[in-house]
Structure formats: C-alpha cells, structure tokens
mmCIF file of N, CA and C in Angstrom:
data_model
loop_
_atom_site.group_PDB
_atom_site.id
_atom_site.type_symbol
_atom_site.label_atom_id
_atom_site.label_comp_id
_atom_site.label_asym_id
_atom_site.label_seq_id
_atom_site.Cartn_x
_atom_site.Cartn_y
_atom_site.Cartn_z
ATOM 1 N N MET A 1 -10.199 8.106 6.231
ATOM 2 C CA MET A 1 -10.251 6.925 7.345
ATOM 3 C C MET A 1 -11.111 5.791 6.599
ATOM 4 N N LEU A 2 -10.762 4.728 6.454
ATOM 5 C CA LEU A 2 -11.307 3.626 5.802
ATOM 6 C C LEU A 2 -12.487 3.092 6.633
ATOM 7 N N ASN A 3 -13.455 2.585 6.235
ATOM 8 C CA ASN A 3 -14.492 1.893 7.336
ATOM 9 C C ASN A 3 -14.065 0.489 7.267
ATOM 10 N N ARG A 4 -14.900 -0.456 7.777
ATOM 11 C CA ARG A 4 -14.560 -1.677 8.334
ATOM 12 C C ARG A 4 -14.391 -2.641 6.992
ATOM 13 N N LYS A 5 -15.422 -2.433 6.164
ATOM 14 C CA LYS A 5 -15.411 -3.253 4.845
ATOM 15 C C LYS A 5 -14.081 -2.938 4.070
ATOM 16 N N GLU A 6 -13.813 -1.538 3.861
ATOM 17 C CA GLU A 6 -12.688 -1.168 3.208
ATOM 18 C C GLU A 6 -11.447 -1.566 3.703
ATOM 19 N N LYS A 7 -11.349 -1.717 5.158
ATOM 20 C CA LYS A 7 -10.070 -2.109 5.856
ATOM 21 C C LYS A 7 -9.965 -3.589 5.599
ATOM 22 N N LEU A 8 -11.071 -4.441 5.509
ATOM 23 C CA LEU A 8 -11.007 -5.894 5.372
ATOM 24 C C LEU A 8 -10.505 -6.115 4.109
ATOM 25 N N VAL A 9 -11.044 -5.426 2.808
ATOM 26 C CA VAL A 9 -10.690 -5.470 1.627
ATOM 27 C C VAL A 9 -9.123 -4.960 1.372
ATOM 28 N N MET A 10 -8.662 -4.041 1.956
ATOM 29 C CA MET A 10 -7.474 -3.554 1.796
ATOM 30 C C MET A 10 -6.289 -4.481 2.503
ATOM 31 N N ASN A 11 -6.728 -5.006 3.717
ATOM 32 C CA ASN A 11 -5.965 -6.071 4.309
ATOM 33 C C ASN A 11 -5.780 -7.263 3.344
ATOM 34 N N TYR A 12 -6.829 -7.635 2.843
ATOM 35 C CA TYR A 12 -6.687 -8.813 1.984
ATOM 36 C C TYR A 12 -5.807 -8.580 0.674
ATOM 37 N N ILE A 13 -6.001 -7.381 0.071
ATOM 38 C CA ILE A 13 -5.337 -6.863 -1.061
ATOM 39 C C ILE A 13 -3.655 -6.730 -0.674
ATOM 40 N N TYR A 14 -3.432 -6.183 0.726
ATOM 41 C CA TYR A 14 -2.072 -6.216 0.961
ATOM 42 C C TYR A 14 -1.501 -7.296 1.163
ATOM 43 N N GLU A 15 -1.976 -8.276 1.692
ATOM 44 C CA GLU A 15 -1.449 -9.718 1.926
ATOM 45 C C GLU A 15 -1.152 -10.286 0.570
ATOM 46 N N LYS A 16 -2.044 -9.993 -0.382
ATOM 47 C CA LYS A 16 -1.698 -10.791 -1.662
ATOM 48 C C LYS A 16 -0.709 -9.938 -2.288
ATOM 49 N N CYS A 17 -0.633 -8.721 -2.590
ATOM 50 C CA CYS A 17 0.263 -7.772 -3.120
ATOM 51 C C CYS A 17 1.559 -7.735 -2.566
ATOM 52 N N SER A 18 1.638 -7.848 -1.244
ATOM 53 C CA SER A 18 2.964 -7.805 -0.480
ATOM 54 C C SER A 18 3.666 -9.232 -0.724
ATOM 55 N N ALA A 19 3.133 -10.157 -0.829
ATOM 56 C CA ALA A 19 3.675 -11.458 -1.278
ATOM 57 C C ALA A 19 4.268 -11.559 -2.789
ATOM 58 N N ASN A 20 3.713 -10.783 -3.612
ATOM 59 C CA ASN A 20 3.939 -10.775 -5.035
ATOM 60 C C ASN A 20 4.699 -9.380 -5.381
ATOM 61 N N GLY A 21 5.471 -8.751 -4.533
ATOM 62 C CA GLY A 21 6.392 -7.488 -5.002
ATOM 63 C C GLY A 21 5.409 -6.247 -5.179
ATOM 64 N N GLY A 22 4.249 -6.132 -4.498
ATOM 65 C CA GLY A 22 3.409 -4.896 -4.547
ATOM 66 C C GLY A 22 2.530 -5.055 -5.744
ATOM 67 N N LYS A 23 2.262 -6.296 -6.535
ATOM 68 C CA LYS A 23 1.077 -6.234 -7.483
ATOM 69 C C LYS A 23 0.629 -7.698 -7.660
ATOM 70 N N CYS A 24 -0.642 -7.668 -7.937
ATOM 71 C CA CYS A 24 -1.457 -9.026 -7.873
ATOM 72 C C CYS A 24 -2.620 -8.834 -9.039
ATOM 73 N N LEU A 25 -3.084 -9.980 -9.087
ATOM 74 C CA LEU A 25 -4.050 -9.985 -10.173
ATOM 75 C C LEU A 25 -5.344 -10.827 -9.146
ATOM 76 N N LEU A 26 -6.493 -10.193 -8.987
ATOM 77 C CA LEU A 26 -7.459 -10.612 -8.340
ATOM 78 C C LEU A 26 -8.906 -10.539 -8.958
ATOM 79 N N THR A 27 -9.803 -11.481 -8.676
ATOM 80 C CA THR A 27 -10.985 -11.403 -9.248
ATOM 81 C C THR A 27 -11.999 -11.000 -8.131
ATOM 82 N N VAL A 28 -13.262 -10.432 -8.536
ATOM 83 C CA VAL A 28 -14.184 -9.966 -7.558
ATOM 84 C C VAL A 28 -14.715 -11.390 -6.692
ATOM 85 N N GLY A 29 -14.650 -12.484 -7.373
ATOM 86 C CA GLY A 29 -14.904 -13.710 -6.652
ATOM 87 C C GLY A 29 -14.003 -14.047 -5.499
ATOM 88 N N ASP A 30 -12.786 -14.021 -5.909
ATOM 89 C CA ASP A 30 -11.597 -14.147 -4.739
ATOM 90 C C ASP A 30 -11.746 -13.284 -3.453
ATOM 91 N N ILE A 31 -12.270 -12.043 -3.755
ATOM 92 C CA ILE A 31 -12.349 -11.191 -2.701
ATOM 93 C C ILE A 31 -13.663 -11.438 -1.794
ATOM 94 N N ILE A 32 -14.730 -11.663 -2.557
ATOM 95 C CA ILE A 32 -15.920 -12.045 -1.941
ATOM 96 C C ILE A 32 -15.609 -13.625 -1.160
ATOM 97 N N THR A 33 -15.067 -14.416 -1.786
ATOM 98 C CA THR A 33 -14.988 -15.748 -1.193
ATOM 99 C C THR A 33 -14.092 -15.814 0.028
ATOM 100 N N ASN A 34 -12.943 -14.890 0.060
ATOM 101 C CA ASN A 34 -12.077 -15.079 1.063
ATOM 102 C C ASN A 34 -12.637 -14.003 2.152
ATOM 103 N N LEU A 35 -13.371 -13.198 2.103
ATOM 104 C CA LEU A 35 -13.935 -12.514 3.056
ATOM 105 C C LEU A 35 -15.331 -12.877 3.413
ATOM 106 N N TYR A 36 -15.913 -13.720 2.831
ATOM 107 C CA TYR A 36 -17.203 -14.308 3.330
ATOM 108 C C TYR A 36 -17.485 -14.476 4.769
ATOM 109 N N SER A 37 -16.518 -14.981 5.426
ATOM 110 C CA SER A 37 -17.003 -15.326 6.750
ATOM 111 C C SER A 37 -16.725 -13.962 7.609
ATOM 112 N N LYS A 38 -16.081 -12.789 7.290
ATOM 113 C CA LYS A 38 -16.210 -11.562 8.233
ATOM 114 C C LYS A 38 -17.216 -10.736 7.699
ATOM 115 N N VAL A 39 -17.424 -10.511 6.376
ATOM 116 C CA VAL A 39 -18.387 -9.627 6.043
ATOM 117 C C VAL A 39 -19.321 -10.024 4.715
ATOM 118 N N ASP A 40 -20.487 -9.435 4.599
ATOM 119 C CA ASP A 40 -21.295 -9.819 3.563
ATOM 120 C C ASP A 40 -21.245 -8.839 2.447
ATOM 121 N N LEU A 41 -20.545 -9.466 1.173
ATOM 122 C CA LEU A 41 -20.076 -8.522 0.141
ATOM 123 C C LEU A 41 -20.687 -8.978 -1.088
ATOM 124 N N THR A 42 -21.119 -7.990 -1.899
ATOM 125 C CA THR A 42 -21.481 -8.323 -3.356
ATOM 126 C C THR A 42 -20.699 -7.747 -4.326
ATOM 127 N N GLU A 43 -20.637 -7.809 -5.577
ATOM 128 C CA GLU A 43 -19.770 -7.231 -6.628
ATOM 129 C C GLU A 43 -19.972 -5.916 -6.630
ATOM 130 N N GLU A 44 -21.293 -5.271 -6.678
ATOM 131 C CA GLU A 44 -21.306 -3.907 -6.644
ATOM 132 C C GLU A 44 -20.612 -3.301 -5.555
ATOM 133 N N VAL A 45 -20.770 -3.818 -4.258
ATOM 134 C CA VAL A 45 -19.984 -3.283 -2.901
ATOM 135 C C VAL A 45 -18.493 -3.470 -3.124
ATOM 136 N N VAL A 46 -18.142 -4.364 -3.806
ATOM 137 C CA VAL A 46 -16.521 -4.640 -3.876
ATOM 138 C C VAL A 46 -16.191 -3.579 -4.936
ATOM 139 N N GLU A 47 -16.904 -3.331 -6.104
ATOM 140 C CA GLU A 47 -16.515 -2.283 -7.068
ATOM 141 C C GLU A 47 -16.367 -1.114 -6.466
ATOM 142 N N ASP A 48 -17.388 -0.670 -5.630
ATOM 143 C CA ASP A 48 -17.296 0.640 -4.810
ATOM 144 C C ASP A 48 -16.164 0.737 -4.031
ATOM 145 N N ILE A 49 -15.876 -0.414 -3.214
ATOM 146 C CA ILE A 49 -14.701 -0.291 -2.116
ATOM 147 C C ILE A 49 -13.462 -0.133 -3.115
ATOM 148 N N MET A 50 -13.441 -0.848 -4.181
ATOM 149 C CA MET A 50 -12.022 -0.699 -5.045
ATOM 150 C C MET A 50 -11.976 0.801 -5.597
ATOM 151 N N GLN A 51 -13.000 1.371 -5.827
ATOM 152 C CA GLN A 51 -12.887 2.894 -6.425
ATOM 153 C C GLN A 51 -12.344 3.632 -5.245
ATOM 154 N N ASN A 52 -13.005 3.411 -4.203
ATOM 155 C CA ASN A 52 -12.668 4.190 -2.894
ATOM 156 C C ASN A 52 -11.214 4.151 -2.542
ATOM 157 N N LEU A 53 -10.801 2.894 -2.676
ATOM 158 C CA LEU A 53 -9.399 2.686 -2.419
ATOM 159 C C LEU A 53 -8.349 3.217 -3.387
ATOM 160 N N VAL A 54 -8.991 3.419 -4.854
ATOM 161 C CA VAL A 54 -8.155 4.083 -5.616
ATOM 162 C C VAL A 54 -8.286 5.646 -5.287
ATOM 163 N N PHE A 55 -9.388 6.179 -5.131
ATOM 164 C CA PHE A 55 -9.626 7.536 -4.540
ATOM 165 C C PHE A 55 -8.678 7.961 -3.449
ATOM 166 N N ASP A 56 -8.520 7.050 -2.388
ATOM 167 C CA ASP A 56 -7.801 7.297 -1.286
ATOM 168 C C ASP A 56 -6.293 6.998 -1.611
ATOM 169 N N ASN A 57 -6.006 6.712 -2.647
ATOM 170 C CA ASN A 57 -4.582 6.607 -3.143
ATOM 171 C C ASN A 57 -3.839 5.339 -2.509
ATOM 172 N N TYR A 58 -4.544 4.329 -2.064
ATOM 173 C CA TYR A 58 -3.949 2.967 -1.719
ATOM 174 C C TYR A 58 -3.544 2.156 -2.757
ATOM 175 N N ILE A 59 -4.312 2.203 -3.827
ATOM 176 C CA ILE A 59 -3.883 1.287 -4.958
ATOM 177 C C ILE A 59 -4.192 1.893 -6.314
ATOM 178 N N GLU A 60 -3.468 1.278 -7.215
ATOM 179 C CA GLU A 60 -3.715 1.687 -8.608
ATOM 180 C C GLU A 60 -4.419 0.396 -9.180
ATOM 181 N N LEU A 61 -5.458 0.724 -9.939
ATOM 182 C CA LEU A 61 -6.189 -0.439 -10.361
ATOM 183 C C LEU A 61 -6.540 -0.339 -11.906
ATOM 184 N N ILE A 62 -6.602 -1.614 -12.559
ATOM 185 C CA ILE A 62 -6.853 -1.668 -14.080
ATOM 186 C C ILE A 62 -7.853 -2.907 -13.813
ATOM 187 N N LYS A 63 -8.935 -2.627 -14.430
ATOM 188 C CA LYS A 63 -10.044 -3.595 -14.457
ATOM 189 C C LYS A 63 -10.009 -4.178 -15.832
ATOM 190 N N SER A 64 -10.097 -5.553 -16.050
ATOM 191 C CA SER A 64 -10.557 -6.135 -17.170
ATOM 192 C C SER A 64 -11.287 -7.316 -17.013
ATOM 193 N N ASP A 65 -11.976 -7.858 -18.189
ATOM 194 C CA ASP A 65 -12.750 -9.244 -18.246
ATOM 195 C C ASP A 65 -12.078 -10.252 -18.685
ATOM 196 N N LYS A 66 -12.306 -11.258 -18.132
ATOM 197 C CA LYS A 66 -11.635 -12.540 -18.326
ATOM 198 C C LYS A 66 -12.811 -13.805 -18.511
ATOM 199 N N LYS A 67 -13.194 -14.137 -19.643
ATOM 200 C CA LYS A 67 -14.270 -15.007 -19.713
ATOM 201 C C LYS A 67 -15.676 -14.496 -18.983
ATOM 202 N N GLY A 68 -15.961 -13.207 -18.957
ATOM 203 C CA GLY A 68 -16.925 -12.729 -18.521
ATOM 204 C C GLY A 68 -16.966 -12.435 -16.992
ATOM 205 N N GLU A 69 -15.775 -12.681 -16.463
ATOM 206 C CA GLU A 69 -15.517 -12.318 -15.050
ATOM 207 C C GLU A 69 -14.415 -11.080 -14.879
ATOM 208 N N SER A 70 -14.812 -10.203 -13.962
ATOM 209 C CA SER A 70 -14.092 -8.976 -13.803
ATOM 210 C C SER A 70 -12.607 -9.347 -12.947
ATOM 211 N N VAL A 71 -11.588 -8.980 -13.679
ATOM 212 C CA VAL A 71 -10.364 -9.368 -13.036
ATOM 213 C C VAL A 71 -9.586 -7.960 -12.787
ATOM 214 N N TYR A 72 -9.163 -7.767 -11.464
ATOM 215 C CA TYR A 72 -8.311 -6.515 -11.119
ATOM 216 C C TYR A 72 -6.921 -6.656 -11.224
ATOM 217 N N CYS A 73 -6.215 -5.897 -11.853
ATOM 218 C CA CYS A 73 -4.609 -5.918 -11.717
ATOM 219 C C CYS A 73 -4.409 -4.696 -10.790
ATOM 220 N N ILE A 74 -4.016 -4.970 -9.644
ATOM 221 C CA ILE A 74 -3.688 -4.064 -8.652
ATOM 222 C C ILE A 74 -2.256 -3.800 -8.273
ATOM 223 N N SER A 75 -1.882 -2.607 -8.197
ATOM 224 C CA SER A 75 -0.568 -2.342 -7.655
ATOM 225 C C SER A 75 -0.568 -1.519 -6.515
ATOM 226 N N LEU A 76 0.190 -1.693 -5.604
ATOM 227 C CA LEU A 76 0.156 -0.743 -4.186
ATOM 228 C C LEU A 76 0.760 0.362 -4.389
ATOM 229 N N THR A 77 0.149 1.644 -3.875
ATOM 230 C CA THR A 77 1.028 2.948 -4.141
ATOM 231 C C THR A 77 1.860 2.938 -2.985
ATOM 232 N N ASP A 78 2.556 4.115 -2.704
ATOM 233 C CA ASP A 78 3.294 4.223 -1.268
ATOM 234 C C ASP A 78 2.387 4.386 -0.348
ATOM 235 N N HIS A 79 1.094 5.011 -0.342
ATOM 236 C CA HIS A 79 0.369 4.995 0.893
ATOM 237 C C HIS A 79 -0.145 3.411 0.988
ATOM 238 N N GLY A 80 -0.402 2.751 -0.030
ATOM 239 C CA GLY A 80 -0.926 1.133 0.256
ATOM 240 C C GLY A 80 0.116 0.412 1.016
ATOM 241 N N ASN A 81 1.445 0.588 0.344
ATOM 242 C CA ASN A 81 2.487 -0.047 1.170
ATOM 243 C C ASN A 81 2.667 0.212 2.600
ATOM 244 N N ALA A 82 2.287 1.412 3.119
ATOM 245 C CA ALA A 82 2.504 1.858 4.452
ATOM 246 C C ALA A 82 1.064 1.510 5.013
ATOM 247 N N PHE A 83 0.233 0.533 4.559
ATOM 248 C CA PHE A 83 -0.972 0.159 5.175
ATOM 249 C C PHE A 83 -0.865 -0.522 6.514
ATOM 250 N N ALA A 84 -0.042 -1.423 6.542
ATOM 251 C CA ALA A 84 0.500 -2.342 7.836
ATOM 252 C C ALA A 84 0.774 -1.401 8.902
ATOM 253 N N ARG A 85 1.745 -0.399 8.492
ATOM 254 C CA ARG A 85 2.298 0.481 9.648
ATOM 255 C C ARG A 85 1.113 1.477 10.028
ATOM 256 N N GLU A 86 0.334 1.647 9.199
ATOM 257 C CA GLU A 86 -1.035 2.761 9.481
ATOM 258 C C GLU A 86 -1.834 1.989 10.372
ATOM 259 N N LYS A 87 -1.989 0.680 10.096
ATOM 260 C CA LYS A 87 -2.911 -0.348 11.033
ATOM 261 C C LYS A 87 -2.445 -0.500 12.199
ATOM 262 N N SER A 88 -0.944 -0.785 12.502
ATOM 263 C CA SER A 88 -0.342 -0.966 13.723
ATOM 264 C C SER A 88 -0.356 0.294 14.621
ATOM 265 N N ASN A 89 -0.278 1.546 13.934
ATOM 266 C CA ASN A 89 -0.258 2.780 14.743
ATOM 267 C C ASN A 89 -1.815 3.061 15.081
ATOM 268 N N ASN A 90 -2.683 2.628 14.447
ATOM 269 C CA ASN A 90 -4.123 2.822 14.853
ATOM 270 C C ASN A 90 -4.500 1.826 16.065
ATOM 271 N N ASN A 91 -3.890 0.624 15.986
ATOM 272 C CA ASN A 91 -4.037 -0.182 17.178
ATOM 273 C C ASN A 91 -3.300 0.320 18.297
ATOM 274 N N ARG A 92 -2.081 0.881 18.284
ATOM 275 C CA ARG A 92 -1.489 1.573 19.276
ATOM 276 C C ARG A 92 -2.104 2.578 19.977
ATOM 277 N N ASN A 93 -2.662 3.568 19.153
ATOM 278 C CA ASN A 93 -3.509 4.631 19.723
ATOM 279 C C ASN A 93 -4.694 4.414 20.282
ATOM 280 N N THR A 94 -5.406 3.234 19.806
ATOM 281 C CA THR A 94 -6.503 2.726 20.511
ATOM 282 C C THR A 94 -6.273 2.203 21.958
ATOM 283 N N ARG A 95 -4.921 1.252 22.131
ATOM 284 C CA ARG A 95 -4.711 0.968 23.372
ATOM 285 C C ARG A 95 -4.245 1.954 24.133
ATOM 286 N N MET A 96 -3.411 2.989 23.737
ATOM 287 C CA MET A 96 -3.252 4.182 24.607
ATOM 288 C C MET A 96 -4.447 4.836 25.176
ATOM 289 N N LEU A 97 -5.380 4.965 24.170
ATOM 290 C CA LEU A 97 -6.693 5.695 24.494
ATOM 291 C C LEU A 97 -7.602 4.886 25.615
ATOM 292 N N VAL A 98 -7.421 3.525 25.588
ATOM 293 C CA VAL A 98 -8.088 2.756 26.667
ATOM 294 C C VAL A 98 -7.472 2.881 27.887
ATOM 295 N N ILE A 99 -6.150 2.653 27.897
ATOM 296 C CA ILE A 99 -5.138 2.820 29.053
ATOM 297 C C ILE A 99 -5.425 4.163 29.825
ATOM 298 N N ARG A 100 -5.465 5.161 29.055
ATOM 299 C CA ARG A 100 -5.595 6.709 29.412
ATOM 300 C C ARG A 100 -6.823 6.829 30.171
ATOM 301 N N THR A 101 -8.001 6.194 29.677
ATOM 302 C CA THR A 101 -9.300 6.084 30.095
ATOM 303 C C THR A 101 -9.383 5.620 31.345
ATOM 304 N N VAL A 102 -8.805 4.234 31.537
ATOM 305 C CA VAL A 102 -8.924 3.470 32.811
ATOM 306 C C VAL A 102 -7.961 4.389 33.883
ATOM 307 N N LEU A 103 -6.790 4.832 33.624
ATOM 308 C CA LEU A 103 -6.054 5.455 34.757
ATOM 309 C C LEU A 103 -6.715 6.637 35.009
ATOM 310 N N LEU A 104 -7.542 7.385 34.067
ATOM 311 C CA LEU A 104 -8.266 8.588 34.770
ATOM 312 C C LEU A 104 -9.328 8.044 35.450
ATOM 313 N N ALA A 105 -9.916 6.852 35.334
ATOM 314 C CA ALA A 105 -11.098 6.421 35.918
ATOM 315 C C ALA A 105 -10.687 6.204 37.366
ATOM 316 N N VAL A 106 -9.595 5.415 37.544
ATOM 317 C CA VAL A 106 -8.896 5.091 38.780
ATOM 318 C C VAL A 106 -8.607 6.587 39.542
ATOM 319 N N LEU A 107 -7.980 7.220 38.869
ATOM 320 C CA LEU A 107 -7.567 8.689 39.606
ATOM 321 C C LEU A 107 -8.910 9.254 40.173
ATOM 322 N N SER A 108 -9.840 9.362 39.313
ATOM 323 C CA SER A 108 -11.102 10.005 39.819
ATOM 324 C C SER A 108 -11.836 9.283 40.921
ATOM 325 N N PHE A 109 -11.733 7.831 40.941
ATOM 326 C CA PHE A 109 -12.118 7.306 42.084
ATOM 327 C C PHE A 109 -11.465 7.530 43.316
ATOM 328 N N ALA A 110 -10.144 7.487 43.234
ATOM 329 C CA ALA A 110 -9.158 7.782 44.479
ATOM 330 C C ALA A 110 -9.339 9.301 45.044
ATOM 331 N N VAL A 111 -9.477 10.240 43.865
ATOM 332 C CA VAL A 111 -9.818 11.703 44.403
ATOM 333 C C VAL A 111 -11.259 11.692 45.215
ATOM 334 N N GLY A 112 -12.143 11.061 44.516
ATOM 335 C CA GLY A 112 -13.536 10.977 45.179
ATOM 336 C C GLY A 112 -13.403 10.439 46.805
ATOM 337 N N LEU A 113 -12.475 9.146 46.798
ATOM 338 C CA LEU A 113 -12.461 8.716 48.048
ATOM 339 C C LEU A 113 -11.637 9.559 48.893
ATOM 340 N N ILE A 114 -10.797 10.303 48.451
ATOM 341 C CA ILE A 114 -9.993 11.275 49.590
ATOM 342 C C ILE A 114 -10.842 12.549 49.789
ATOM 343 N N LEU A 115 -11.483 12.794 48.911
ATOM 344 C CA LEU A 115 -12.557 13.933 49.298
ATOM 345 C C LEU A 115 -13.810 13.541 50.374
ATOM 346 N N LYS A 116 -14.135 12.253 49.939
ATOM 347 C CA LYS A 116 -15.145 11.697 50.991
ATOM 348 C C LYS A 116 -14.487 11.715 52.237
ATOM 349 N N ALA A 117 -13.369 11.193 52.399
ATOM 350 C CA ALA A 117 -12.785 11.084 53.848
ATOM 351 C C ALA A 117 -12.407 12.367 54.440
ATOM 352 N N ILE A 118 -12.092 13.345 53.485
ATOM 353 C CA ILE A 118 -11.940 14.754 54.177
ATOM 354 C C ILE A 118 -13.176 15.356 54.790
ATOM 355 N N PHE A 119 -14.161 15.447 53.848
ATOM 356 C CA PHE A 119 -15.514 16.020 54.234
ATOM 357 C C PHE A 119 -16.461 15.160 55.114
ATOM 358 N N SER A 120 -16.240 14.111 55.434
ATOM 359 C CA SER A 120 -17.221 13.334 56.101
ATOM 360 C C SER A 120 -17.023 13.363 57.661
#
C-alpha cells in the first residue's frame, strides 16, 4: 500500500509515462515543482519514494546525471500500468464503505426507535 506522497508521485509519473508509451525522462526538480502545491518534497524524499516504487514493482528506474542534475529514466511495469485501475478500485471500495456505514447507522436508528416504541 502506498502512502500519500508515494501516491502523488506515482500519479504524476503515471500521467507522464502513459502519454509517452510507458516510458519517460524526469528530473527530481520536475517532480518537486509539479507536486509543490500538494506536498512538500525534498530531493532525498523523492529519491526514497522512487526506490520504494521500484521495490513495490511499480516502475523500473535508471538514474543518471545531466549537468549535475539527477535524471530518471522511468519505465512502467505491469503493476505500474495498472495503477489507474487500482486507484479507481480503492475509490470505489471507499465509497462502498461509507455507504455501508451510513446504511447501518440508519438501520440502527430505526431499530432503536422501534424498540423504544415497543418497550415504552
């Protein structure tokens, strides 16, 4: 399971890679700049997140330097290509959980009213 920062970075990577046939070149600065409004990232945090995504088999990563700046050559794996589907499944599961909770609360309230009417 990815944490919030990893999900944001993976979402950004997925958008970039899916537009280019599953591969893209990104710099650490690109990632930090594009996600600046959503989360505070540093180069070390981005590197840790990238390694976690490699360990979780979302991406294949080759790191190189271009004029002193780290450049990532990223390829989506099968698990990475299924990221959008996984995200929509998680959203659907969350909606179902909320709906079930609300329905059970309404049912509990109704049963409470019925029992109160019977025993009072």
